[in-house]
Amino acid sequence: IAQMVIFPPQAWVLKREILWIPIVGWGTWLMRPIAIDRGARGQAVNQVVEQGRERLESGMWVLIFPEGTRVPVGQQRRFGISAALLAVRTGRKLVPVAHDAGRYWARRGLLKKRGTIRVVIGPPIETAGRDPRDVSDEAKRWIDAKVAELEKGVSPLFPPEGRRARCVHLAEKGD
């Protein structure tokens, strides 16, 4: 939910089943998401690119969770290609984001633990003229490195000296 406040208006790529949940689904539908059938991989990627282009042209950002689901702390999943493919095909920069929410909300759990979720927003990745796989790999390396730092308790938001620094770096619209 915090991502709706941190970033400009955005369309989320999500599994279509979320729209079927009473009240939650209706509210989600109002956000103009890109609701995909994760079982139809090729069609889902094409849908993300087509609808993602429309959302970007209307001034929205597109939020994609490249692993497709929450991942337990300390584990990794393969990144999907749709985020990088959309960025390359539209000439947009890709902004990687890392967080440690998995510490407080287990993948298959309903209960959440108390704590402060830390979010690190990376520098925009240039995509023009690049291979989508290379863009995806670069984003994955950055995110994996930041998640590892967060797991060790190191974060640009909480420097070792104990001073708090607040810094968010977002790409300008159109950059």
PDB file of C-alpha atoms in Angstrom:
ATOM      1  CA  ILE A   1       0.000   0.000   0.000  1.00  0.00           C
ATOM      2  CA  ALA A   2       2.896   2.362   0.730  1.00  0.00           C
ATOM      3  CA  GLN A   3       3.955   2.065  -2.898  1.00  0.00           C
ATOM      4  CA  MET A   4       0.784   3.911  -3.899  1.00  0.00           C
ATOM      5  CA  VAL A   5       2.045   6.880  -1.864  1.00  0.00           C
ATOM      6  CA  ILE A   6       5.747   6.661  -2.760  1.00  0.00           C
ATOM      7  CA  PHE A   7       5.325   6.489  -6.544  1.00  0.00           C
ATOM      8  CA  PRO A   8       3.209   8.455  -9.028  1.00  0.00           C
ATOM      9  CA  PRO A   9      -0.165   6.963 -10.107  1.00  0.00           C
ATOM     10  CA  GLN A  10       0.464   3.377 -11.117  1.00  0.00           C
ATOM     11  CA  ALA A  11      -1.053   0.293 -12.653  1.00  0.00           C
ATOM     12  CA  TRP A  12      -0.089  -2.968 -10.998  1.00  0.00           C
ATOM     13  CA  VAL A  13       0.490  -6.180 -12.890  1.00  0.00           C
ATOM     14  CA  LEU A  14      -1.289  -8.827 -10.835  1.00  0.00           C
ATOM     15  CA  LYS A  15      -2.922 -12.214 -11.104  1.00  0.00           C
ATOM     16  CA  ARG A  16      -6.469 -11.854 -12.354  1.00  0.00           C
ATOM     17  CA  GLU A  17      -7.882 -13.854  -9.433  1.00  0.00           C
ATOM     18  CA  ILE A  18      -7.354 -10.819  -7.189  1.00  0.00           C
ATOM     19  CA  LEU A  19     -10.180  -9.062  -9.056  1.00  0.00           C
ATOM     20  CA  TRP A  20     -12.554 -11.852  -8.014  1.00  0.00           C
ATOM     21  CA  ILE A  21     -12.207 -11.077  -4.278  1.00  0.00           C
ATOM     22  CA  PRO A  22     -15.268  -9.150  -3.054  1.00  0.00           C
ATOM     23  CA  ILE A  23     -14.517  -5.531  -2.108  1.00  0.00           C
ATOM     24  CA  VAL A  24     -10.716  -5.936  -2.496  1.00  0.00           C
ATOM     25  CA  GLY A  25     -11.100  -6.884  -6.153  1.00  0.00           C
ATOM     26  CA  TRP A  26     -13.516  -4.070  -6.840  1.00  0.00           C
ATOM     27  CA  GLY A  27     -11.161  -1.506  -5.319  1.00  0.00           C
ATOM     28  CA  THR A  28      -8.224  -2.993  -7.205  1.00  0.00           C
ATOM     29  CA  TRP A  29     -10.143  -2.809 -10.486  1.00  0.00           C
ATOM     30  CA  LEU A  30     -10.519   0.958 -10.018  1.00  0.00           C
ATOM     31  CA  MET A  31      -6.710   1.276 -10.100  1.00  0.00           C
ATOM     32  CA  ARG A  32      -6.684   0.067 -13.742  1.00  0.00           C
ATOM     33  CA  PRO A  33      -4.437  -2.937 -13.129  1.00  0.00           C
ATOM     34  CA  ILE A  34      -3.062  -5.278 -15.751  1.00  0.00           C
ATOM     35  CA  ALA A  35      -4.725  -8.500 -14.613  1.00  0.00           C
ATOM     36  CA  ILE A  36      -3.016 -11.530 -16.168  1.00  0.00           C
ATOM     37  CA  ASP A  37      -3.538 -15.270 -16.291  1.00  0.00           C
ATOM     38  CA  ARG A  38      -0.173 -16.482 -14.994  1.00  0.00           C
ATOM     39  CA  GLY A  39      -0.768 -19.890 -16.566  1.00  0.00           C
ATOM     40  CA  ALA A  40      -0.770 -18.376 -20.071  1.00  0.00           C
ATOM     41  CA  ARG A  41       2.845 -17.241 -20.039  1.00  0.00           C
ATOM     42  CA  GLY A  42       3.333 -15.977 -23.611  1.00  0.00           C
ATOM     43  CA  GLN A  43      -0.085 -14.342 -23.726  1.00  0.00           C
ATOM     44  CA  ALA A  44       0.495 -12.813 -20.299  1.00  0.00           C
ATOM     45  CA  VAL A  45       3.790 -11.239 -21.411  1.00  0.00           C
ATOM     46  CA  ASN A  46       2.114  -9.812 -24.542  1.00  0.00           C
ATOM     47  CA  GLN A  47      -0.742  -8.493 -22.408  1.00  0.00           C
ATOM     48  CA  VAL A  48       1.713  -6.750 -20.066  1.00  0.00           C
ATOM     49  CA  VAL A  49       3.486  -5.121 -23.017  1.00  0.00           C
ATOM     50  CA  GLU A  50       0.267  -4.015 -24.778  1.00  0.00           C
ATOM     51  CA  GLN A  51      -1.638  -2.795 -21.722  1.00  0.00           C
ATOM     52  CA  GLY A  52       1.542  -1.498 -20.099  1.00  0.00           C
ATOM     53  CA  ARG A  53       2.207   0.696 -23.124  1.00  0.00           C
ATOM     54  CA  GLU A  54      -1.348   2.097 -22.828  1.00  0.00           C
ATOM     55  CA  ARG A  55      -0.938   2.815 -19.110  1.00  0.00           C
ATOM     56  CA  LEU A  56       2.435   4.513 -19.647  1.00  0.00           C
ATOM     57  CA  GLU A  57       1.037   6.660 -22.457  1.00  0.00           C
ATOM     58  CA  SER A  58      -1.783   7.769 -20.146  1.00  0.00           C
ATOM     59  CA  GLY A  59       0.796   9.020 -17.596  1.00  0.00           C
ATOM     60  CA  MET A  60       0.705   6.082 -15.193  1.00  0.00           C
ATOM     61  CA  TRP A  61       3.686   4.090 -13.987  1.00  0.00           C
ATOM     62  CA  VAL A  62       3.550   0.294 -14.221  1.00  0.00           C
ATOM     63  CA  LEU A  63       4.445  -1.730 -11.126  1.00  0.00           C
ATOM     64  CA  ILE A  64       5.641  -5.276 -11.801  1.00  0.00           C
ATOM     65  CA  PHE A  65       6.822  -7.820  -9.258  1.00  0.00           C
ATOM     66  CA  PRO A  66       9.387  -9.649 -11.438  1.00  0.00           C
ATOM     67  CA  GLU A  67       9.379 -12.851  -9.362  1.00  0.00           C
ATOM     68  CA  GLY A  68       5.605 -13.077  -9.714  1.00  0.00           C
ATOM     69  CA  THR A  69       4.900 -13.767  -6.054  1.00  0.00           C
ATOM     70  CA  ARG A  70       6.238 -13.179  -2.564  1.00  0.00           C
ATOM     71  CA  VAL A  71       9.443 -15.103  -1.910  1.00  0.00           C
ATOM     72  CA  PRO A  72      10.526 -16.416   1.509  1.00  0.00           C
ATOM     73  CA  VAL A  73      13.409 -14.548   3.146  1.00  0.00           C
ATOM     74  CA  GLY A  74      16.742 -15.906   1.941  1.00  0.00           C
ATOM     75  CA  GLN A  75      15.313 -17.460  -1.215  1.00  0.00           C
ATOM     76  CA  GLN A  76      15.201 -16.274  -4.798  1.00  0.00           C
ATOM     77  CA  ARG A  77      13.068 -17.005  -7.840  1.00  0.00           C
ATOM     78  CA  ARG A  78      13.721 -16.466 -11.497  1.00  0.00           C
ATOM     79  CA  PHE A  79      12.784 -12.984 -12.721  1.00  0.00           C
ATOM     80  CA  GLY A  80      10.157 -12.783 -15.441  1.00  0.00           C
ATOM     81  CA  ILE A  81      11.002 -10.828 -18.564  1.00  0.00           C
ATOM     82  CA  SER A  82       7.860  -8.697 -18.942  1.00  0.00           C
ATOM     83  CA  ALA A  83       9.106  -5.653 -16.981  1.00  0.00           C
ATOM     84  CA  ALA A  84      12.323  -5.394 -18.972  1.00  0.00           C
ATOM     85  CA  LEU A  85      10.530  -6.136 -22.254  1.00  0.00           C
ATOM     86  CA  LEU A  86       7.963  -3.397 -21.598  1.00  0.00           C
ATOM     87  CA  ALA A  87      10.700  -0.907 -20.667  1.00  0.00           C
ATOM     88  CA  VAL A  88      12.802  -1.695 -23.747  1.00  0.00           C
ATOM     89  CA  ARG A  89       9.865  -1.618 -26.171  1.00  0.00           C
ATOM     90  CA  THR A  90       8.599   1.709 -24.832  1.00  0.00           C
ATOM     91  CA  GLY A  91      12.031   3.293 -24.354  1.00  0.00           C
ATOM     92  CA  ARG A  92      11.331   3.882 -20.640  1.00  0.00           C
ATOM     93  CA  LYS A  93      13.766   3.552 -17.798  1.00  0.00           C
ATOM     94  CA  LEU A  94      13.257   0.754 -15.298  1.00  0.00           C
ATOM     95  CA  VAL A  95      13.374   1.721 -11.604  1.00  0.00           C
ATOM     96  CA  PRO A  96      14.351  -1.236  -9.374  1.00  0.00           C
ATOM     97  CA  VAL A  97      12.983  -1.408  -5.822  1.00  0.00           C
ATOM     98  CA  ALA A  98      14.179  -3.670  -3.002  1.00  0.00           C
ATOM     99  CA  HIS A  99      12.465  -4.223   0.345  1.00  0.00           C
ATOM    100  CA  ASP A 100      12.478  -6.542   3.330  1.00  0.00           C
ATOM    101  CA  ALA A 101       8.703  -7.016   3.764  1.00  0.00           C
ATOM    102  CA  GLY A 102       9.208 -10.787   3.750  1.00  0.00           C
ATOM    103  CA  ARG A 103      10.514 -10.555   7.324  1.00  0.00           C
ATOM    104  CA  TYR A 104       7.111  -9.373   8.506  1.00  0.00           C
ATOM    105  CA  TRP A 105       4.664 -11.142   6.198  1.00  0.00           C
ATOM    106  CA  ALA A 106       5.400 -14.749   5.287  1.00  0.00           C
ATOM    107  CA  ARG A 107       4.717 -15.939   1.751  1.00  0.00           C
ATOM    108  CA  ARG A 108       1.829 -18.201   2.634  1.00  0.00           C
ATOM    109  CA  GLY A 109       0.844 -16.494   5.864  1.00  0.00           C
ATOM    110  CA  LEU A 110      -2.036 -14.250   6.741  1.00  0.00           C
ATOM    111  CA  LEU A 111      -0.548 -12.985   9.995  1.00  0.00           C
ATOM    112  CA  LYS A 112       1.939 -10.150   9.893  1.00  0.00           C
ATOM    113  CA  LYS A 113       4.712  -9.455  12.412  1.00  0.00           C
ATOM    114  CA  ARG A 114       5.397  -6.040  13.879  1.00  0.00           C
ATOM    115  CA  GLY A 115       8.348  -4.182  12.453  1.00  0.00           C
ATOM    116  CA  THR A 116       9.530  -1.537  10.060  1.00  0.00           C
ATOM    117  CA  ILE A 117       9.707  -2.496   6.402  1.00  0.00           C
ATOM    118  CA  ARG A 118      12.678  -0.898   4.698  1.00  0.00           C
ATOM    119  CA  VAL A 119      12.437   0.077   1.034  1.00  0.00           C
ATOM    120  CA  VAL A 120      15.360   1.069  -1.187  1.00  0.00           C
ATOM    121  CA  ILE A 121      14.662   2.661  -4.569  1.00  0.00           C
ATOM    122  CA  GLY A 122      17.458   2.214  -7.066  1.00  0.00           C
ATOM    123  CA  PRO A 123      18.781   4.421  -9.806  1.00  0.00           C
ATOM    124  CA  PRO A 124      16.775   4.231 -13.052  1.00  0.00           C
ATOM    125  CA  ILE A 125      18.209   1.698 -15.498  1.00  0.00           C
ATOM    126  CA  GLU A 126      18.571   2.888 -19.087  1.00  0.00           C
ATOM    127  CA  THR A 127      16.883   0.454 -21.484  1.00  0.00           C
ATOM    128  CA  ALA A 128      17.058   2.105 -24.922  1.00  0.00           C
ATOM    129  CA  GLY A 129      18.602  -0.227 -27.492  1.00  0.00           C
ATOM    130  CA  ARG A 130      19.328  -2.970 -24.963  1.00  0.00           C
ATOM    131  CA  ASP A 131      18.406  -6.635 -24.850  1.00  0.00           C
ATOM    132  CA  PRO A 132      15.549  -7.147 -22.345  1.00  0.00           C
ATOM    133  CA  ARG A 133      17.398 -10.084 -20.742  1.00  0.00           C
ATOM    134  CA  ASP A 134      20.398  -7.856 -20.006  1.00  0.00           C
ATOM    135  CA  VAL A 135      18.114  -5.211 -18.473  1.00  0.00           C
ATOM    136  CA  SER A 136      16.373  -7.858 -16.356  1.00  0.00           C
ATOM    137  CA  ASP A 137      19.718  -9.298 -15.223  1.00  0.00           C
ATOM    138  CA  GLU A 138      20.979  -5.833 -14.231  1.00  0.00           C
ATOM    139  CA  ALA A 139      17.810  -5.159 -12.209  1.00  0.00           C
ATOM    140  CA  LYS A 140      18.064  -8.590 -10.555  1.00  0.00           C
ATOM    141  CA  ARG A 141      21.700  -8.049  -9.566  1.00  0.00           C
ATOM    142  CA  TRP A 142      20.879  -4.669  -8.031  1.00  0.00           C
ATOM    143  CA  ILE A 143      17.796  -5.951  -6.183  1.00  0.00           C
ATOM    144  CA  ASP A 144      19.591  -9.088  -4.923  1.00  0.00           C
ATOM    145  CA  ALA A 145      22.492  -6.991  -3.617  1.00  0.00           C
ATOM    146  CA  LYS A 146      20.175  -4.554  -1.811  1.00  0.00           C
ATOM    147  CA  VAL A 147      18.033  -7.329  -0.323  1.00  0.00           C
ATOM    148  CA  ALA A 148      21.220  -8.988   0.975  1.00  0.00           C
ATOM    149  CA  GLU A 149      22.244  -5.674   2.582  1.00  0.00           C
ATOM    150  CA  LEU A 150      18.796  -5.323   4.154  1.00  0.00           C
ATOM    151  CA  GLU A 151      19.006  -8.871   5.523  1.00  0.00           C
ATOM    152  CA  LYS A 152      22.339  -7.990   7.157  1.00  0.00           C
ATOM    153  CA  GLY A 153      20.830  -4.837   8.624  1.00  0.00           C
ATOM    154  CA  VAL A 154      22.704  -2.489   6.283  1.00  0.00           C
ATOM    155  CA  SER A 155      20.627   0.151   4.559  1.00  0.00           C
ATOM    156  CA  PRO A 156      21.118   3.615   3.120  1.00  0.00           C
ATOM    157  CA  LEU A 157      18.086   4.584   5.204  1.00  0.00           C
ATOM    158  CA  PHE A 158      19.801   3.491   8.440  1.00  0.00           C
ATOM    159  CA  PRO A 159      23.551   4.214   8.210  1.00  0.00           C
ATOM    160  CA  PRO A 160      25.893   2.415  10.655  1.00  0.00           C
ATOM    161  CA  GLU A 161      26.497   5.627  12.659  1.00  0.00           C
ATOM    162  CA  GLY A 162      22.849   5.517  13.675  1.00  0.00           C
ATOM    163  CA  ARG A 163      21.917   8.730  11.854  1.00  0.00           C
ATOM    164  CA  ARG A 164      18.859   8.585   9.654  1.00  0.00           C
ATOM    165  CA  ALA A 165      19.167   9.710   6.077  1.00  0.00           C
ATOM    166  CA  ARG A 166      16.086  10.041   3.904  1.00  0.00           C
ATOM    167  CA  CYS A 167      16.661   9.844   0.202  1.00  0.00           C
ATOM    168  CA  VAL A 168      14.386   8.701  -2.590  1.00  0.00           C
ATOM    169  CA  HIS A 169      15.553   8.743  -6.192  1.00  0.00           C
ATOM    170  CA  LEU A 170      12.855   8.549  -8.844  1.00  0.00           C
ATOM    171  CA  ALA A 171      13.179   9.042 -12.567  1.00  0.00           C
ATOM    172  CA  GLU A 172      11.581  12.201 -13.881  1.00  0.00           C
ATOM    173  CA  LYS A 173       8.460  11.578 -15.900  1.00  0.00           C
ATOM    174  CA  GLY A 174       9.574  11.122 -19.501  1.00  0.00           C
ATOM    175  CA  ASP A 175      13.182  10.318 -18.549  1.00  0.00           C
TER     176      ASP A 175
END
